Coordinates of C-alpha atoms in Angstrom, one line a residue:
X19 CA -0.2 0.1 0.1
X20 CA 1.8 3.6 -1.0
X21 CA 1.6 6.7 1.1
X22 CA 0.4 9.7 -0.7
X23 CA 2.1 12.9 0.2
X24 CA 2.0 16.3 -0.8
X25 CA 4.9 15.6 -2.5
X26 CA 5.0 12.9 -5.2
X27 CA 8.3 10.1 -4.6
X28 CA 9.0 10.9 -8.8
X29 CA 9.7 14.7 -7.7
X30 CA 11.5 13.9 -4.7
X31 CA 13.5 11.7 -7.1
X32 CA 14.8 14.4 -9.3
X33 CA 17.6 16.8 -8.2
X34 CA 15.4 19.7 -8.5
X35 CA 12.8 18.7 -6.7
X36 CA 14.9 17.6 -3.9
X37 CA 16.5 20.9 -3.7
X38 CA 13.2 22.8 -3.7
X39 CA 11.8 20.4 -1.1
X40 CA 14.9 21.0 1.4
X41 CA 14.9 24.4 0.9
X42 CA 10.8 24.8 1.7
X43 CA 11.5 22.4 4.8
X44 CA 14.3 24.1 6.2
X45 CA 13.0 27.6 6.0
X46 CA 9.1 26.1 7.7
X47 CA 11.4 24.8 10.3
X48 CA 13.6 27.9 11.1
X49 CA 10.5 30.1 10.5
X50 CA 9.1 28.3 13.4
X51 CA 12.0 28.2 15.9
X52 CA 12.1 31.9 15.6
X53 CA 8.7 32.6 16.0
X54 CA 9.0 30.1 19.2
X55 CA 12.5 31.0 21.0
X56 CA 12.9 34.5 20.2
X57 CA 10.5 35.7 22.7
X58 CA 12.4 33.7 24.9
X59 CA 15.6 35.2 24.0
X60 CA 14.1 38.4 24.5
X61 CA 13.2 37.8 27.8
X62 CA 16.8 36.4 28.9
X63 CA 18.5 39.3 27.3
X64 CA 16.3 41.8 28.5
X65 CA 17.0 41.2 31.9
X66 CA 20.9 41.7 31.1
X67 CA 20.6 45.2 29.7
X68 CA 20.7 48.5 31.4
X69 CA 17.0 49.8 32.6
X70 CA 17.8 52.9 30.0
X71 CA 18.7 50.3 27.3
X72 CA 15.6 48.1 27.7
X73 CA 13.1 51.1 27.5
X74 CA 14.9 52.3 24.5
X75 CA 13.0 53.0 21.1
X76 CA 13.8 50.9 18.9
X77 CA 14.8 48.4 21.0
X78 CA 18.2 46.9 20.8
X79 CA 18.7 43.3 19.6
X80 CA 21.8 42.2 21.9
X81 CA 22.3 44.0 25.1
X82 CA 25.4 46.7 24.5
X83 CA 26.8 45.9 28.0
X84 CA 25.7 42.7 29.9
X85 CA 24.7 42.7 33.1
X86 CA 23.9 40.0 35.6
X87 CA 22.9 42.5 38.5
X88 CA 19.4 42.1 37.2
X89 CA 19.2 38.6 38.0
X90 CA 20.8 38.6 41.4
X91 CA 18.5 41.7 42.6
X92 CA 15.9 39.8 41.5
X93 CA 17.0 36.5 43.7
X94 CA 17.0 39.1 46.6
X95 CA 14.7 42.0 46.2
X96 CA 11.5 40.1 45.2
X97 CA 12.3 37.1 47.6
X98 CA 12.1 34.9 45.2
X99 CA 13.5 31.7 47.1
X100 CA 10.5 32.4 49.6
X101 CA 8.1 32.4 47.2
X102 CA 9.4 29.7 44.7
X103 CA 9.2 27.1 48.2
X104 CA 5.5 28.2 48.5
X105 CA 5.0 27.1 44.8
X106 CA 6.7 24.2 45.1
X107 CA 4.7 23.2 48.5
X108 CA 1.1 23.9 46.6
X109 CA 2.2 22.6 43.3
X110 CA 3.5 19.0 44.5
X111 CA 0.4 18.8 47.1
X112 CA -2.1 19.7 45.2
X113 CA -0.4 17.1 42.2
X114 CA -0.2 14.2 44.6
X115 CA -4.0 14.9 45.9
X116 CA -4.9 15.4 42.4
X117 CA -3.1 11.9 40.8
X118 CA -4.5 9.7 44.4
X119 CA -7.8 11.1 43.8
X120 CA -8.5 11.4 40.1
X121 CA -6.7 7.5 39.7
X122 CA -8.9 6.3 42.3
X123 CA -12.2 7.6 40.8
X124 CA -10.9 7.1 37.3
X125 CA -10.4 3.4 37.8
X126 CA -13.9 3.3 40.1
X127 CA -16.2 4.7 37.2
X128 CA -13.8 2.3 34.6
X129 CA -13.4 -1.2 36.0
X130 CA -15.8 -1.2 39.3
X131 CA -18.7 0.2 37.2
X132 CA -20.7 1.4 40.1
X133 CA -24.4 2.1 40.3
X134 CA -25.6 5.2 38.2
X135 CA -21.9 5.6 36.8
X136 CA -22.7 6.9 33.8
X137 CA -24.8 9.3 35.6
X138 CA -22.1 10.4 37.9
X139 CA -19.5 10.5 35.2
X140 CA -22.0 12.6 33.3
X141 CA -22.4 15.2 36.2
X142 CA -18.5 15.5 36.1
X143 CA -18.3 16.2 32.5
X144 CA -21.1 18.8 32.5
X145 CA -18.4 20.6 35.0
X146 CA -16.5 21.4 32.3
X147 CA -19.3 23.5 30.4
X148 CA -19.1 26.2 33.1
X149 CA -16.7 28.7 33.1
X150 CA -13.6 28.6 35.8
X151 CA -14.3 32.3 36.4
X152 CA -18.3 31.6 37.7
X153 CA -16.9 28.8 40.1
X154 CA -14.3 31.6 41.9
X155 CA -17.0 32.9 44.5
X156 CA -18.6 29.4 45.2
X157 CA -14.9 27.9 46.0
X158 CA -13.7 31.0 48.0
X159 CA -17.1 30.7 50.3
X160 CA -16.1 27.2 50.7
X161 CA -12.7 27.5 51.7
X162 CA -13.5 30.4 53.9
X163 CA -15.9 28.4 56.1
X164 CA -15.6 24.5 55.3
X165 CA -18.6 23.2 55.6
X166 CA -19.4 20.1 58.4
X167 CA -16.5 21.3 60.6
X168 CA -16.5 25.3 60.2
X169 CA -13.0 26.0 59.4
X170 CA -11.3 28.6 57.8
X171 CA -8.2 27.5 54.8
X172 CA -7.5 30.8 53.6
X173 CA -3.9 31.2 54.2
X174 CA -3.2 27.3 54.0
X175 CA -2.1 24.8 50.9
X176 CA -4.8 23.2 51.3
X177 CA -6.7 25.8 49.9
X178 CA -4.9 24.9 46.7
X179 CA -4.9 21.5 47.3
X180 CA -8.2 20.5 47.9
X181 CA -9.9 22.3 44.6
X182 CA -7.3 20.9 42.5
X183 CA -8.5 17.6 43.2
X184 CA -12.0 18.4 41.2
X185 CA -10.1 18.2 37.6
X186 CA -12.6 16.9 35.5
X187 CA -10.6 16.9 32.5
X188 CA -7.7 14.8 34.1
X189 CA -10.5 12.7 35.8
X190 CA -12.0 11.9 32.2
X191 CA -8.1 11.1 30.3
X192 CA -7.6 8.8 32.9
X193 CA -10.7 6.9 32.6
X194 CA -10.4 6.7 28.9
X195 CA -7.3 5.5 29.7
X196 CA -8.4 2.4 31.6
X197 CA -11.1 1.7 29.7
X198 CA -8.6 0.7 26.6
X199 CA -6.2 -1.6 29.0
X200 CA -6.4 -4.7 27.6
X201 CA -8.9 -7.1 29.5
X202 CA -6.8 -10.0 29.2
X203 CA -4.2 -8.7 31.2
X204 CA -6.7 -7.9 34.1
X205 CA -8.8 -11.3 33.9
X206 CA -5.3 -12.9 34.5
X207 CA -5.0 -10.7 37.5
X208 CA -8.3 -12.0 39.0
X209 CA -7.7 -15.8 38.0
X210 CA -4.4 -15.4 39.8
X211 CA -6.3 -13.8 42.7
X212 CA -5.6 -10.5 43.0
X213 CA -8.4 -8.1 44.3
X214 CA -9.1 -4.8 43.0
X215 CA -6.8 -3.0 44.8
X216 CA -4.1 -5.1 44.2
X217 CA -5.0 -5.0 40.4
X218 CA -4.6 -1.2 40.6
X219 CA -1.5 -1.1 42.0
X220 CA 0.4 -4.0 40.6
X221 CA -1.0 -3.8 37.4
X222 CA -2.9 -1.1 36.3
X223 CA -0.9 1.8 37.5
X224 CA 2.9 0.5 35.8
X225 CA 0.7 0.4 32.5
X226 CA -0.4 3.7 33.0
X227 CA 2.9 5.5 33.3
X228 CA 2.6 7.4 30.1
X229 CA -1.0 9.0 31.0
X230 CA 0.1 9.8 34.5
X231 CA 2.9 11.7 33.2
X232 CA 0.5 13.6 31.4
X233 CA -2.0 14.4 34.1
X234 CA 1.1 15.3 36.0
X235 CA 2.4 18.0 34.1
X236 CA -1.1 19.4 33.6
X237 CA -1.4 19.5 37.0
X238 CA 1.7 21.4 37.9
X239 CA 1.6 23.6 35.3
X240 CA -2.1 24.8 36.3
X241 CA -0.9 25.3 39.7
X242 CA 2.2 27.3 39.0
X243 CA 0.9 29.7 36.5
X244 CA -2.6 30.0 38.3
X245 CA -3.1 34.0 39.7
X246 CA -6.6 34.7 40.6
X247 CA -7.4 31.6 43.0
X248 CA -4.1 32.1 44.7
X249 CA -4.5 35.9 45.2
X250 CA -7.8 35.3 46.5
X251 CA -7.0 32.6 49.2
X252 CA -3.3 33.8 49.9
X253 CA -3.5 37.7 52.0
X254 CA -0.6 36.9 53.7
X255 CA 2.6 37.8 51.2
X256 CA 4.9 35.5 53.0
X257 CA 2.9 32.2 51.6
X258 CA 1.9 33.7 48.2
X259 CA 3.3 31.4 45.2
X260 CA 5.4 33.1 42.8
X261 CA 2.9 34.2 40.5
X262 CA 1.4 36.5 42.9
X263 CA 4.2 37.7 44.3
X264 CA 5.3 39.1 40.8
X265 CA 2.7 41.3 40.8
X266 CA 2.7 42.4 44.1
X267 CA 6.3 43.0 44.7
X268 CA 6.7 44.9 41.1
X269 CA 5.6 48.3 41.9
X270 CA 8.8 50.0 42.6
X271 CA 11.1 47.5 41.2
X272 CA 13.3 48.3 38.0
X273 CA 11.4 46.9 34.6
X274 CA 14.9 44.6 34.3
X275 CA 15.1 42.8 37.9
X276 CA 11.3 42.0 36.9
X277 CA 12.1 40.5 33.9
X278 CA 14.9 38.7 35.6
X279 CA 12.7 37.4 38.3
X280 CA 10.2 36.2 35.4
X281 CA 13.1 34.6 33.8
X282 CA 13.7 32.8 36.9
X283 CA 10.0 31.7 37.6
X284 CA 9.7 30.1 34.0
X285 CA 12.8 27.8 34.6
X286 CA 11.1 25.2 36.9
X287 CA 8.4 24.4 34.1
X288 CA 11.1 24.8 31.1
X289 CA 13.0 22.5 33.2
X290 CA 10.3 19.9 33.9
X291 CA 9.5 19.9 30.0
X292 CA 12.6 19.1 29.1
X293 CA 13.1 16.2 31.4
X294 CA 10.0 14.7 31.0
X295 CA 9.3 15.6 27.0
X296 CA 9.4 11.4 26.0
X297 CA 7.0 10.9 28.6
X298 CA 4.5 13.6 27.9
X299 CA 4.6 12.5 24.0
X300 CA 4.2 8.9 25.0
X301 CA 1.3 9.7 27.0
X302 CA -0.5 11.9 24.2
X303 CA 0.0 9.2 22.4
X304 CA -1.2 6.6 24.6
X305 CA -4.7 6.7 23.9
X306 CA -4.6 6.2 20.2
X307 CA -6.1 3.3 18.4
X308 CA -3.7 1.1 16.7
X309 CA -5.0 -0.2 13.5

């Protein structure tokens, strides 16, 4: 069976056709690379310029004099270690809560087949139709006065962790993956005497590493870049994450220092993607159907 492409094999077989193809291909790749990498370069080098140079019109492509003091001042003046530590705690807790509870709920809906399971799943997916802004006030009232125990979670990491559990998209992603696991493997585990919990721990989770990696990335990035919700629940500046602190502390800070702080704040997420990019790509393609 031949594969149809935009360029025919006969055209690629000719020297002129190969030259045109590789010219167009290289040009497109270079343009896309510039479009994605130039803003990163502009941000990194902007922090190394002097305050006058960064505000100059027209702007300079490269700093005339390279200054690293912007990164040092951002680290010290904006208290980045403290706020980065707060963000790590909040993101790690939300990731752990979400991974445990979303995985358990998805496994129950997929494999345990509870009564009214489809109705429950439909209700969960219906929350995706509600704008996130419409849920801010109910969530705030809930964490400000937790039902039944009447305890306030304001200025507490639990105010970030608990709402993160209710992530309908990640739950549905996990359920769809569990639905496609081979039935013969799970039935073999049952024949060997493995219970539902043992099957989940020893069979399902090891097979689900790709999709668990994708869910982990989604969970961490969502908390790391969130601004409105942490701003509402953390009035104590010493407990605020980096996304809120950058705005709160930027009033009397030079522009170069603020740019340097944004560069430092973005490094963990970039490093996370570079380290786990293979797992992310595997997780995205994990749900595809092989023909």
